[in-house]
Amino acid sequence: MMITDLYDVVIGLEVHVQLNTTTKLFSADANLFGAQPNTHTSPITLGHPGSVLFLNKEAITKAVQMGIACNCTITEYNYFARKNYFYPDLPKGYQISQHTVPICVGGQVYIHLPEGGKHIQLNRIHLEEDAGKSIHDANDAYTLLDYNRAGVPLIEIVTEPCLQSAEEAYQYLTEIRKLVRWVGVSDGNMEEGSLRCDANISLKPKGATTLGTKVEVKNLNSIRNVKKAIEVEVERMAALLQEGEPIVQQTRSFNADNDTTFALRDKEEANDYRYFPEPDAAPFLVTDEVVKTIQQSLPPLPYTLYQEFTKAYALSHYDALQLLADKGIATYFTQVVAEQPFYKTAVNFICGPLKAVSQLHQGDTVFPLPVATTAAIVQLIHNKELSFSVVTEKLLPYLLQHPSDAVTVAVEKLGLIENTDDADVLAWVNQALTNHPDKVAAYLAGKKAVLGALLGEVKRLSAGKANPQKIQILLEQQLQLLKK
Ligand code: ADP
Ligand code: MG
């Protein structure tokens, strides 16, 4: 019996994304990863009394961009709240966040699954400040604190409890990481902490309508670890329920060294954050007009392109996903097919041999050939003037060495243009048949395998320029004539 035969798995994810603004949320301190510790720490960042907060417009814009990309409703009248708690990495003793009114409400993110797709419903996206960083492993005796990160703008993307498996969580996070990079609000790097995820997990008896007690797992620093943590947590909880033991509402941590989770604190020990409106930060408006302007500045989004690729371009689900792997690929493809609308040929060439020789730059594939060059190659393949293998083995390597050569020039220099002229090819075919009466006799006696040798002979006579398909057709046609 499987766990999923007995229980429904319910997951809600909270994802923190560091926005890649130039400065922090309320100060002119640089928002930089990896700087010398405690060098971007003005009195505002350190929370000195009397410091005046200046709201960073770029952070608002980026939060709204992400909200639009996720189909959220954008809140017009916004204000911040103080979330009070004590922790050494929080110099002010409170975090400035949004509590009652998040900047983005509702919305959804589409994920692709083998059995189809699914809209993951969002509860909200809100803006807040990041805390500083505690470094525990530099020394056994003490903890180091770096306040450079304190005050960096974050958005927190919170889903409804609507994910149903570790695999869905994996796909959702992959999509969120793609989306923040696509829209350009963050590098989405989980190893450096630009993207962080907490997973809330509960089980309920199959079909039950009320949710079970949840456990929240923290310290998940890769998408793989989120998936793994959910898998082991679901097993741990199912085993408890099987034993008739209660699930305790807890915050747990994932240990990636042995793929287990362990309790950090029970809910009874949870903080009461004593939220109240932040008196030092002015409320701010996001008008419909601003939302419209931001909307117009967004690039075409993956879900829209997926619809276009599969419907208007009649590409397969698999091909569409290859093209949507990153914005670099999708954009390049769109530009190529704007010149030559041979969609399937373009996917095959771009996602095949061309991608294999491309490089990644900040998460986006960068192709080594100009769009016009690739469009010309796609046309040659589509028109069957060059075979895919000749392009891959000869033309592409040459163009990589001479990227400024026009395709026609390269083809000429390499002597690749095939001869599809019927009269020419027929002459070579007849020559081959005359040269090899033994093979012709063998063929006529039923030894079809000699066709390959005759085909090779025609290719040789044409110095490789005769179109292989044309040779095959004319060769068979002439042999049929000899049969009679
Ligand atoms: P908290 O106040 O404990 O942070 P929230 O209601 O804000 O709880 O929810 C936090 C996250 O936990 C959300 O993503 C939500 O979807 C998810 N969640 C809430 N209840 C459950 C549950 N019973 N099982 C799984 N996830 C849950
Ligand atoms: Mg929480």
Short mmCIF file of N, CA and C in Angstrom, two decimals, residues 350-466:
data_model
loop_
_atom_site.label_atom_id
_atom_site.label_comp_id
_atom_site.label_asym_id
_atom_site.label_seq_id
_atom_site.Cartn_x
_atom_site.Cartn_y
_atom_site.Cartn_z
N ILE A 350 18.05 24.89 -33.57
CA ILE A 350 18.44 25.75 -32.44
C ILE A 350 18.63 24.92 -31.16
N CYS A 351 17.67 24.05 -30.85
CA CYS A 351 17.75 23.28 -29.59
C CYS A 351 18.68 22.08 -29.72
N GLY A 352 19.09 21.75 -30.95
CA GLY A 352 20.00 20.63 -31.15
C GLY A 352 21.44 21.10 -31.27
N PRO A 353 22.01 21.04 -32.49
CA PRO A 353 23.44 21.34 -32.66
C PRO A 353 23.85 22.75 -32.23
N LEU A 354 22.96 23.74 -32.42
CA LEU A 354 23.36 25.10 -32.08
C LEU A 354 23.46 25.30 -30.56
N LYS A 355 22.48 24.74 -29.83
CA LYS A 355 22.50 24.89 -28.37
C LYS A 355 23.73 24.18 -27.79
N ALA A 356 24.09 23.07 -28.43
CA ALA A 356 25.24 22.30 -27.94
C ALA A 356 26.53 23.11 -27.96
N VAL A 357 26.62 24.11 -28.82
CA VAL A 357 27.84 24.92 -28.89
C VAL A 357 27.62 26.33 -28.30
N SER A 358 26.53 26.50 -27.56
CA SER A 358 26.24 27.81 -26.97
C SER A 358 26.69 27.86 -25.52
N GLN A 359 26.64 29.08 -24.95
CA GLN A 359 27.06 29.23 -23.56
C GLN A 359 25.98 29.90 -22.74
N LEU A 360 26.03 29.67 -21.42
CA LEU A 360 25.07 30.29 -20.53
C LEU A 360 25.67 31.59 -19.99
N HIS A 361 24.84 32.64 -19.99
CA HIS A 361 25.27 33.88 -19.36
C HIS A 361 24.16 34.34 -18.43
N GLN A 362 24.43 34.34 -17.12
CA GLN A 362 23.44 34.69 -16.10
C GLN A 362 22.12 33.95 -16.31
N GLY A 363 22.23 32.65 -16.53
CA GLY A 363 21.03 31.83 -16.63
C GLY A 363 20.40 31.79 -18.01
N ASP A 364 20.90 32.61 -18.95
CA ASP A 364 20.32 32.62 -20.29
C ASP A 364 21.30 32.05 -21.31
N THR A 365 20.77 31.23 -22.22
CA THR A 365 21.59 30.70 -23.30
C THR A 365 21.93 31.82 -24.28
N VAL A 366 23.20 31.92 -24.63
CA VAL A 366 23.62 32.92 -25.61
C VAL A 366 24.15 32.16 -26.83
N PHE A 367 23.54 32.40 -27.98
CA PHE A 367 23.90 31.65 -29.18
C PHE A 367 25.05 32.33 -29.93
N PRO A 368 25.92 31.53 -30.54
CA PRO A 368 27.11 32.09 -31.16
C PRO A 368 26.91 32.64 -32.57
N LEU A 369 25.74 32.44 -33.15
CA LEU A 369 25.54 32.94 -34.53
C LEU A 369 24.51 34.07 -34.54
N PRO A 370 24.67 35.05 -35.43
CA PRO A 370 23.65 36.09 -35.58
C PRO A 370 22.32 35.46 -36.02
N VAL A 371 21.22 36.11 -35.64
CA VAL A 371 19.89 35.61 -35.99
C VAL A 371 19.75 35.37 -37.49
N ALA A 372 20.23 36.32 -38.31
CA ALA A 372 20.08 36.21 -39.76
C ALA A 372 20.79 34.96 -40.29
N THR A 373 21.94 34.65 -39.72
CA THR A 373 22.70 33.47 -40.14
C THR A 373 21.90 32.20 -39.86
N THR A 374 21.37 32.11 -38.64
CA THR A 374 20.60 30.94 -38.28
C THR A 374 19.34 30.83 -39.14
N ALA A 375 18.69 31.97 -39.38
CA ALA A 375 17.49 31.95 -40.22
C ALA A 375 17.82 31.43 -41.62
N ALA A 376 18.96 31.84 -42.16
CA ALA A 376 19.36 31.39 -43.50
C ALA A 376 19.64 29.88 -43.50
N ILE A 377 20.28 29.40 -42.44
CA ILE A 377 20.56 27.96 -42.33
C ILE A 377 19.25 27.17 -42.26
N VAL A 378 18.33 27.68 -41.44
CA VAL A 378 17.03 27.00 -41.28
C VAL A 378 16.33 26.91 -42.63
N GLN A 379 16.43 27.95 -43.42
CA GLN A 379 15.79 27.92 -44.73
C GLN A 379 16.43 26.87 -45.65
N LEU A 380 17.76 26.81 -45.62
CA LEU A 380 18.46 25.82 -46.46
C LEU A 380 18.04 24.39 -46.09
N ILE A 381 17.93 24.15 -44.76
CA ILE A 381 17.54 22.80 -44.32
C ILE A 381 16.09 22.55 -44.74
N HIS A 382 15.24 23.53 -44.49
CA HIS A 382 13.82 23.37 -44.81
C HIS A 382 13.62 23.09 -46.30
N ASN A 383 14.34 23.81 -47.15
CA ASN A 383 14.20 23.63 -48.60
C ASN A 383 14.95 22.40 -49.12
N LYS A 384 15.53 21.66 -48.20
CA LYS A 384 16.29 20.45 -48.53
C LYS A 384 17.47 20.75 -49.45
N GLU A 385 17.96 21.97 -49.39
CA GLU A 385 19.15 22.30 -50.18
C GLU A 385 20.39 21.75 -49.50
N LEU A 386 20.33 21.68 -48.16
CA LEU A 386 21.42 21.05 -47.40
C LEU A 386 20.79 20.08 -46.41
N SER A 387 21.46 18.96 -46.19
CA SER A 387 20.91 18.03 -45.21
C SER A 387 21.32 18.49 -43.82
N PHE A 388 20.55 18.04 -42.83
CA PHE A 388 20.80 18.40 -41.44
C PHE A 388 22.21 17.98 -41.04
N SER A 389 22.64 16.81 -41.53
CA SER A 389 23.97 16.34 -41.11
C SER A 389 25.09 17.14 -41.75
N VAL A 390 24.90 17.56 -42.98
CA VAL A 390 25.93 18.41 -43.62
C VAL A 390 26.05 19.74 -42.87
N VAL A 391 24.90 20.27 -42.47
CA VAL A 391 24.90 21.52 -41.71
C VAL A 391 25.66 21.33 -40.39
N THR A 392 25.30 20.25 -39.67
CA THR A 392 25.91 20.02 -38.36
C THR A 392 27.40 19.74 -38.45
N GLU A 393 27.77 18.94 -39.45
CA GLU A 393 29.17 18.49 -39.51
C GLU A 393 30.09 19.45 -40.25
N LYS A 394 29.56 20.18 -41.21
CA LYS A 394 30.45 21.03 -42.01
C LYS A 394 30.17 22.53 -41.87
N LEU A 395 28.91 22.91 -42.16
CA LEU A 395 28.61 24.35 -42.20
C LEU A 395 28.73 25.01 -40.83
N LEU A 396 28.15 24.37 -39.80
CA LEU A 396 28.17 24.98 -38.46
C LEU A 396 29.59 25.16 -37.93
N PRO A 397 30.42 24.11 -37.96
CA PRO A 397 31.80 24.31 -37.47
C PRO A 397 32.52 25.43 -38.22
N TYR A 398 32.27 25.52 -39.53
CA TYR A 398 32.93 26.57 -40.31
C TYR A 398 32.46 27.95 -39.86
N LEU A 399 31.13 28.09 -39.70
CA LEU A 399 30.58 29.40 -39.32
C LEU A 399 31.01 29.82 -37.91
N LEU A 400 31.23 28.83 -37.05
CA LEU A 400 31.69 29.17 -35.70
C LEU A 400 33.10 29.78 -35.77
N GLN A 401 33.87 29.31 -36.74
CA GLN A 401 35.21 29.87 -36.93
C GLN A 401 35.15 31.21 -37.67
N HIS A 402 34.14 31.37 -38.53
CA HIS A 402 34.01 32.59 -39.34
C HIS A 402 32.62 33.17 -39.17
N PRO A 403 32.30 33.65 -37.95
CA PRO A 403 30.90 34.05 -37.67
C PRO A 403 30.40 35.22 -38.50
N SER A 404 31.32 35.98 -39.11
CA SER A 404 30.82 37.13 -39.88
C SER A 404 30.57 36.78 -41.35
N ASP A 405 30.93 35.56 -41.76
CA ASP A 405 30.65 35.15 -43.14
C ASP A 405 29.15 34.99 -43.36
N ALA A 406 28.66 35.44 -44.51
CA ALA A 406 27.27 35.17 -44.86
C ALA A 406 27.15 33.68 -45.17
N VAL A 407 25.97 33.12 -44.93
CA VAL A 407 25.78 31.68 -45.14
C VAL A 407 26.05 31.30 -46.59
N THR A 408 25.59 32.13 -47.53
CA THR A 408 25.80 31.81 -48.95
C THR A 408 27.30 31.73 -49.27
N VAL A 409 28.07 32.64 -48.68
CA VAL A 409 29.52 32.66 -48.90
C VAL A 409 30.14 31.38 -48.33
N ALA A 410 29.73 31.02 -47.10
CA ALA A 410 30.28 29.83 -46.45
C ALA A 410 29.97 28.56 -47.25
N VAL A 411 28.73 28.49 -47.72
CA VAL A 411 28.31 27.32 -48.49
C VAL A 411 29.13 27.21 -49.77
N GLU A 412 29.36 28.34 -50.39
CA GLU A 412 30.15 28.42 -51.61
C GLU A 412 31.59 27.97 -51.35
N LYS A 413 32.19 28.56 -50.29
CA LYS A 413 33.58 28.24 -49.96
C LYS A 413 33.76 26.77 -49.67
N LEU A 414 32.77 26.20 -48.95
CA LEU A 414 32.87 24.79 -48.57
C LEU A 414 32.42 23.87 -49.71
N GLY A 415 31.87 24.45 -50.77
CA GLY A 415 31.39 23.64 -51.90
C GLY A 415 30.27 22.72 -51.50
N LEU A 416 29.32 23.24 -50.67
CA LEU A 416 28.29 22.36 -50.11
C LEU A 416 27.00 22.29 -50.90
N ILE A 417 26.80 23.28 -51.78
CA ILE A 417 25.47 23.30 -52.42
C ILE A 417 25.27 22.03 -53.23
N GLU A 418 24.16 21.39 -52.99
CA GLU A 418 23.87 20.12 -53.64
C GLU A 418 23.28 20.35 -55.01
N ASN A 419 23.49 19.39 -55.86
CA ASN A 419 22.91 19.48 -57.18
C ASN A 419 21.63 18.67 -57.20
N THR A 420 20.52 19.35 -57.42
CA THR A 420 19.24 18.64 -57.47
C THR A 420 18.68 18.66 -58.89
N ASP A 421 19.52 19.06 -59.80
CA ASP A 421 19.08 19.13 -61.20
C ASP A 421 18.89 17.71 -61.75
N ASP A 422 17.68 17.40 -62.18
CA ASP A 422 17.35 16.04 -62.62
C ASP A 422 18.31 15.51 -63.68
N ALA A 423 18.57 16.34 -64.68
CA ALA A 423 19.39 15.88 -65.80
C ALA A 423 20.80 15.52 -65.33
N ASP A 424 21.39 16.37 -64.48
CA ASP A 424 22.74 16.11 -63.97
C ASP A 424 22.78 14.82 -63.17
N VAL A 425 21.84 14.70 -62.23
CA VAL A 425 21.85 13.53 -61.35
C VAL A 425 21.60 12.26 -62.18
N LEU A 426 20.70 12.37 -63.14
CA LEU A 426 20.39 11.21 -63.99
C LEU A 426 21.64 10.76 -64.75
N ALA A 427 22.40 11.71 -65.24
CA ALA A 427 23.63 11.37 -65.97
C ALA A 427 24.58 10.59 -65.06
N TRP A 428 24.75 11.05 -63.79
CA TRP A 428 25.64 10.35 -62.86
C TRP A 428 25.10 8.94 -62.55
N VAL A 429 23.77 8.85 -62.42
CA VAL A 429 23.14 7.55 -62.13
C VAL A 429 23.43 6.58 -63.28
N ASN A 430 23.19 7.03 -64.50
CA ASN A 430 23.40 6.15 -65.66
C ASN A 430 24.86 5.74 -65.78
N GLN A 431 25.74 6.69 -65.48
CA GLN A 431 27.18 6.40 -65.51
C GLN A 431 27.51 5.27 -64.53
N ALA A 432 26.94 5.40 -63.33
CA ALA A 432 27.19 4.39 -62.29
C ALA A 432 26.68 3.02 -62.73
N LEU A 433 25.50 3.00 -63.34
CA LEU A 433 24.92 1.72 -63.77
C LEU A 433 25.79 1.10 -64.87
N THR A 434 26.30 1.93 -65.77
CA THR A 434 27.17 1.44 -66.85
C THR A 434 28.47 0.88 -66.27
N ASN A 435 29.01 1.59 -65.25
CA ASN A 435 30.28 1.18 -64.66
C ASN A 435 30.18 -0.15 -63.91
N HIS A 436 28.96 -0.52 -63.46
CA HIS A 436 28.82 -1.70 -62.59
C HIS A 436 27.74 -2.66 -63.06
N PRO A 437 27.93 -3.27 -64.23
CA PRO A 437 26.90 -4.21 -64.73
C PRO A 437 26.68 -5.38 -63.77
N ASP A 438 27.76 -5.79 -63.04
CA ASP A 438 27.63 -6.90 -62.09
C ASP A 438 26.63 -6.56 -60.98
N LYS A 439 26.70 -5.34 -60.48
CA LYS A 439 25.82 -4.92 -59.38
C LYS A 439 24.38 -4.80 -59.90
N VAL A 440 24.25 -4.28 -61.12
CA VAL A 440 22.91 -4.16 -61.71
C VAL A 440 22.29 -5.54 -61.83
N ALA A 441 23.07 -6.50 -62.31
CA ALA A 441 22.56 -7.86 -62.47
C ALA A 441 22.14 -8.43 -61.11
N ALA A 442 22.99 -8.20 -60.11
CA ALA A 442 22.69 -8.71 -58.77
C ALA A 442 21.39 -8.10 -58.26
N TYR A 443 21.22 -6.80 -58.49
CA TYR A 443 20.00 -6.13 -58.03
C TYR A 443 18.78 -6.73 -58.71
N LEU A 444 18.90 -6.91 -60.02
CA LEU A 444 17.76 -7.43 -60.78
C LEU A 444 17.44 -8.86 -60.39
N ALA A 445 18.47 -9.56 -59.86
CA ALA A 445 18.25 -10.93 -59.41
C ALA A 445 17.68 -10.95 -57.98
N GLY A 446 17.44 -9.77 -57.44
CA GLY A 446 16.78 -9.72 -56.12
C GLY A 446 17.67 -9.28 -54.96
N LYS A 447 18.96 -9.03 -55.23
CA LYS A 447 19.86 -8.60 -54.14
C LYS A 447 19.76 -7.09 -53.94
N LYS A 448 18.69 -6.69 -53.20
CA LYS A 448 18.42 -5.26 -53.02
C LYS A 448 19.55 -4.51 -52.29
N ALA A 449 20.35 -5.28 -51.56
CA ALA A 449 21.39 -4.64 -50.74
C ALA A 449 22.45 -3.91 -51.56
N VAL A 450 22.60 -4.27 -52.84
CA VAL A 450 23.63 -3.61 -53.66
C VAL A 450 23.27 -2.16 -53.97
N LEU A 451 22.00 -1.81 -53.67
CA LEU A 451 21.57 -0.44 -53.92
C LEU A 451 22.47 0.57 -53.21
N GLY A 452 22.85 0.22 -51.99
CA GLY A 452 23.71 1.10 -51.19
C GLY A 452 25.02 1.39 -51.91
N ALA A 453 25.61 0.34 -52.47
CA ALA A 453 26.90 0.49 -53.15
C ALA A 453 26.74 1.38 -54.39
N LEU A 454 25.62 1.19 -55.11
CA LEU A 454 25.38 2.01 -56.31
C LEU A 454 25.18 3.47 -55.92
N LEU A 455 24.46 3.66 -54.81
CA LEU A 455 24.22 5.01 -54.32
C LEU A 455 25.54 5.70 -53.99
N GLY A 456 26.43 4.94 -53.35
CA GLY A 456 27.74 5.47 -53.00
C GLY A 456 28.53 5.85 -54.25
N GLU A 457 28.38 5.03 -55.27
CA GLU A 457 29.10 5.28 -56.52
C GLU A 457 28.61 6.58 -57.18
N VAL A 458 27.29 6.80 -57.16
CA VAL A 458 26.74 8.04 -57.73
C VAL A 458 27.27 9.24 -56.95
N LYS A 459 27.28 9.11 -55.63
CA LYS A 459 27.78 10.21 -54.79
C LYS A 459 29.22 10.54 -55.18
N ARG A 460 30.02 9.45 -55.38
CA ARG A 460 31.42 9.64 -55.73
C ARG A 460 31.56 10.36 -57.08
N LEU A 461 30.77 9.88 -58.05
CA LEU A 461 30.83 10.49 -59.38
C LEU A 461 30.45 11.97 -59.34
N SER A 462 29.52 12.31 -58.42
CA SER A 462 29.06 13.71 -58.35
C SER A 462 29.93 14.53 -57.40
N ALA A 463 30.98 13.93 -56.90
CA ALA A 463 31.86 14.58 -55.92
C ALA A 463 31.06 15.07 -54.71
N GLY A 464 30.07 14.27 -54.31
CA GLY A 464 29.30 14.57 -53.09
C GLY A 464 28.25 15.65 -53.26
N LYS A 465 28.05 16.09 -54.49
CA LYS A 465 27.13 17.23 -54.65
C LYS A 465 25.71 16.83 -55.02
N ALA A 466 25.52 15.59 -55.44
CA ALA A 466 24.17 15.18 -55.81
C ALA A 466 23.34 14.99 -54.54
#
